[in-house]
Short mmCIF file of C-alpha atoms in Angstrom, two decimals:
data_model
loop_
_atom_site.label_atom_id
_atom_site.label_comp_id
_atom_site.label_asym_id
_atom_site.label_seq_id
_atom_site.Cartn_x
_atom_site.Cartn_y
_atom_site.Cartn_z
CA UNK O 1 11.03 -8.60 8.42
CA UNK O 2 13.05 -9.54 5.81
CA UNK O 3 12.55 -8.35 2.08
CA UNK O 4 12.47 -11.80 0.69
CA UNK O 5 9.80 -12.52 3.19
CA UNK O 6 7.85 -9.49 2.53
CA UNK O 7 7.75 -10.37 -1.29
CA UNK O 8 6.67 -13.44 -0.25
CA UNK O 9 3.66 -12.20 1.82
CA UNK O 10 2.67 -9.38 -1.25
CA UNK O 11 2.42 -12.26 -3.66
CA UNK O 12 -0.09 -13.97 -1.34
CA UNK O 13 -2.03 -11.01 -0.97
CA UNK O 14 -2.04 -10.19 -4.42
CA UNK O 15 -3.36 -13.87 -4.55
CA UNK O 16 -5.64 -13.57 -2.02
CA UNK O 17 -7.70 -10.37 -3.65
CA UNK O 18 -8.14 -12.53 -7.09
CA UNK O 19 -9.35 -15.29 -5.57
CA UNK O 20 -11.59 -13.78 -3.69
CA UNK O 21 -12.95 -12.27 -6.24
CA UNK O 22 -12.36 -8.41 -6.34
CA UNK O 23 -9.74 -8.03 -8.47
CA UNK O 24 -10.02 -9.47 -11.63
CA UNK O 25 -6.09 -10.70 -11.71
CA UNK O 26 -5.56 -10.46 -15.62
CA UNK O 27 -6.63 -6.88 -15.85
CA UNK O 28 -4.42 -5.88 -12.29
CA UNK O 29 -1.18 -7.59 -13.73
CA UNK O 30 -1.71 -5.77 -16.99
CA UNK O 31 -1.79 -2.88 -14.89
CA UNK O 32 1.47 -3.71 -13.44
CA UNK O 33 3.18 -4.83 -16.67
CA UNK O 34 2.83 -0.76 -17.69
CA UNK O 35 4.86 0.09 -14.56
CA UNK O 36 8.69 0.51 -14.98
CA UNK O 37 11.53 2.56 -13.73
CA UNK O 38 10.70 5.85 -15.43
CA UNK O 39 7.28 5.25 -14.12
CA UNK O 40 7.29 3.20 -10.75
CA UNK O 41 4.41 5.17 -9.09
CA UNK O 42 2.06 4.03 -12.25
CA UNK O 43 -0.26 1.87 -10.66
CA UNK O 44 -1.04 3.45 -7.30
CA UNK O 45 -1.08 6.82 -9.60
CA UNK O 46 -4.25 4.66 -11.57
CA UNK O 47 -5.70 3.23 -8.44
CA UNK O 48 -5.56 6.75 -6.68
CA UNK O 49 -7.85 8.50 -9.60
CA UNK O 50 -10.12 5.19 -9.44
CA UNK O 51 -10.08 6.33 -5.47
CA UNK O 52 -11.16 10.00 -6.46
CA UNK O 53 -13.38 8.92 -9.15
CA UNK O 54 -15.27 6.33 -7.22
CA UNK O 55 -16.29 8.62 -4.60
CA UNK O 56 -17.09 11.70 -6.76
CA UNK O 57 -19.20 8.73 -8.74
CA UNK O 58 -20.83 7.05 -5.49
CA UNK O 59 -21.67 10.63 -4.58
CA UNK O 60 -23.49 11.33 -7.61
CA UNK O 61 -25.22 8.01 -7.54
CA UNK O 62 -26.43 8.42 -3.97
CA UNK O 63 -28.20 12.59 -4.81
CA UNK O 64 -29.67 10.73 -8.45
CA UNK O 65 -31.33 8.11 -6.74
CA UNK O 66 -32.64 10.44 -3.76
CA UNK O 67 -34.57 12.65 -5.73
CA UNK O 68 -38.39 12.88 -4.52
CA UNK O 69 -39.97 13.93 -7.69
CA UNK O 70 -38.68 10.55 -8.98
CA UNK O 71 -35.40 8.87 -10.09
CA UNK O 72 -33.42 9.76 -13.52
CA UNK O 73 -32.85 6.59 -14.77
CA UNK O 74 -30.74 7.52 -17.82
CA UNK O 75 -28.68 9.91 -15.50
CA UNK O 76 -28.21 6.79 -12.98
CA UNK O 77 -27.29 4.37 -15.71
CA UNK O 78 -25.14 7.06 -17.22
CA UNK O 79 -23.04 7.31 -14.03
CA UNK O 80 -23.15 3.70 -13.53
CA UNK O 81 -21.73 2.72 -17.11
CA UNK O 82 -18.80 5.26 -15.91
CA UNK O 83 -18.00 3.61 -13.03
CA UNK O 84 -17.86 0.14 -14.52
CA UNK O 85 -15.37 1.51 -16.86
CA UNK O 86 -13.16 2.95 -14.45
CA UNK O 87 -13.67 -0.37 -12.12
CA UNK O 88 -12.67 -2.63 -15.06
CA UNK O 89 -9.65 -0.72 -15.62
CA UNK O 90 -8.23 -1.28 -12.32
CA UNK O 91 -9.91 -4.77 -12.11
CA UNK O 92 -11.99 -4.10 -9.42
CA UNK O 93 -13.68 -7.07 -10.43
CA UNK O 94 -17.15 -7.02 -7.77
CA UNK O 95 -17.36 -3.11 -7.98
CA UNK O 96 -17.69 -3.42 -11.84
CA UNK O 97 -19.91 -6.56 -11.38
CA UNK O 98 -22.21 -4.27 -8.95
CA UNK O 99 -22.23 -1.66 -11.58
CA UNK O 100 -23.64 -4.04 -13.94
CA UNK O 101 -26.00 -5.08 -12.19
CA UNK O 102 -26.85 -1.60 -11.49
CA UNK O 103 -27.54 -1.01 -14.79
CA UNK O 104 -30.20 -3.54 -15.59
CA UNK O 105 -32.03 -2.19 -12.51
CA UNK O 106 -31.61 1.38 -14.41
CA UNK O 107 -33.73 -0.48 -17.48
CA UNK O 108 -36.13 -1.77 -15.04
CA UNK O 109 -37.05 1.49 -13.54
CA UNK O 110 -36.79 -0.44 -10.29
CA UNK O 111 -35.72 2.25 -7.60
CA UNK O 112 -35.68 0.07 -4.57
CA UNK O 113 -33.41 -2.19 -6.73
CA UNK O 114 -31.30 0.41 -7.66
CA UNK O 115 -31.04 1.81 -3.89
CA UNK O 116 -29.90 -1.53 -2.44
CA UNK O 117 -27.59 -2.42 -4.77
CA UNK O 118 -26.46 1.17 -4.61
CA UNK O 119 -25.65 0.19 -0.75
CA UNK O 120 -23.49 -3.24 -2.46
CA UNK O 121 -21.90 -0.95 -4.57
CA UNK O 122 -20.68 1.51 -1.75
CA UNK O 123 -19.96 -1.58 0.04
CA UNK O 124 -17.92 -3.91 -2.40
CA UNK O 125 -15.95 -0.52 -2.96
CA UNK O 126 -15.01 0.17 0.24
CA UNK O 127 -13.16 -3.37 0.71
CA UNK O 128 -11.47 -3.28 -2.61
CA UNK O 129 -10.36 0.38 -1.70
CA UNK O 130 -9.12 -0.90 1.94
CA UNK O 131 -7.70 -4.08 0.29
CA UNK O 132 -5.71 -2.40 -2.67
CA UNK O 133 -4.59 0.45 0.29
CA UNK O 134 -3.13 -2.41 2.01
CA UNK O 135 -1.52 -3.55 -0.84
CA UNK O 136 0.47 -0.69 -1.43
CA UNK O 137 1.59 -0.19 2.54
CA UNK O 138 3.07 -3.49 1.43
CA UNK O 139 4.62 -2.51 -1.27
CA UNK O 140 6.05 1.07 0.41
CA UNK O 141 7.52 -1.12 2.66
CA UNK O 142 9.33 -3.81 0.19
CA UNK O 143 10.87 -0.29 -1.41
CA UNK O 144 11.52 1.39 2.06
CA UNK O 145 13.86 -1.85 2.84
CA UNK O 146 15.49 -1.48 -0.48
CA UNK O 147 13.57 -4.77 -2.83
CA UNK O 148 11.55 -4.64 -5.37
CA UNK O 149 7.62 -5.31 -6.29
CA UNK O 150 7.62 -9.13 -7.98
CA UNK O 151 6.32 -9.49 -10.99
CA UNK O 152 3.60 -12.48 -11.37
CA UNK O 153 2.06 -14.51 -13.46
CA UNK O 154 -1.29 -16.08 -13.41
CA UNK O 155 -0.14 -19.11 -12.63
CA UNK O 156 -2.58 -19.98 -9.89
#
């Protein structure tokens, strides 16, 4: 495949993951616009720590809520409002929405709340990780056959 071509199909994805819905497309091109040539590993740098912070996170959130003499709510909304923070600064747009609404179940007190939309959670960020994964195969392979990651604009 052609370069040009391959561009053409990482724009598309890169479309196709904000309107879908799990990356919120302002905060990922922001992301991008910090990326240069002194620095041309930034983002997947970024997105890799999100990677190793989401599971050490997920794996928190799964022992706090499976605790038999009953559920720490502050420490669960504690490691909740961390995780939307490092989901918003990648833009992982439903992952931060999940953690939200992880949160208000955290005020509730409402474990069974908590435990399925712990399950969303694991969920939504498994696809954004597989997405954003694919995403920078893509992008490995523009560089491999010598082009260069398009910039965008939201212009969609």
């Amino acid at each position: 495949m052609e370069v040009g071509q391959m561009q053409r199909q990482w724009v598309d994805y890169t479309k196709s993951l904000f309107m879908e819905g799990l990356l919120n497309g302002q905060q990922f091109l922001q992301l991008q616009q910090l990326q240069d040539e002194n620095n041309p590993e930034f983002v997947f740098e970024v997105v890799s720590l999100f990677f190793e912070d989401s599971e050490r996170l997920l794996k928190d959130l799964t022992f706090a809520l499976d605790q038999k003499g009953g559920v720490d709510f502050q420490k669960v909304d504690a490691l909740a409002h961390q995780f939307k923070g490092s989901s918003s600064s990648v833009g992982a747009l439903r992952v931060s929405n999940c953690c939200l609404a992880l949160r208000n179940f955290c005020l509730e007190q409402n474990t069974d709340a908590c435990l399925r939309c712990l399950q969303q959670l694991k969920q939504e960020y498994c696809l954004v990780k597989n997405k954003l994964e694919t995403l920078f195969r893509l992008e490995q392979q523009i560089m491999a056959a010598g082009g260069s990651i398009p910039m965008m604009e939201l212009s969609f």
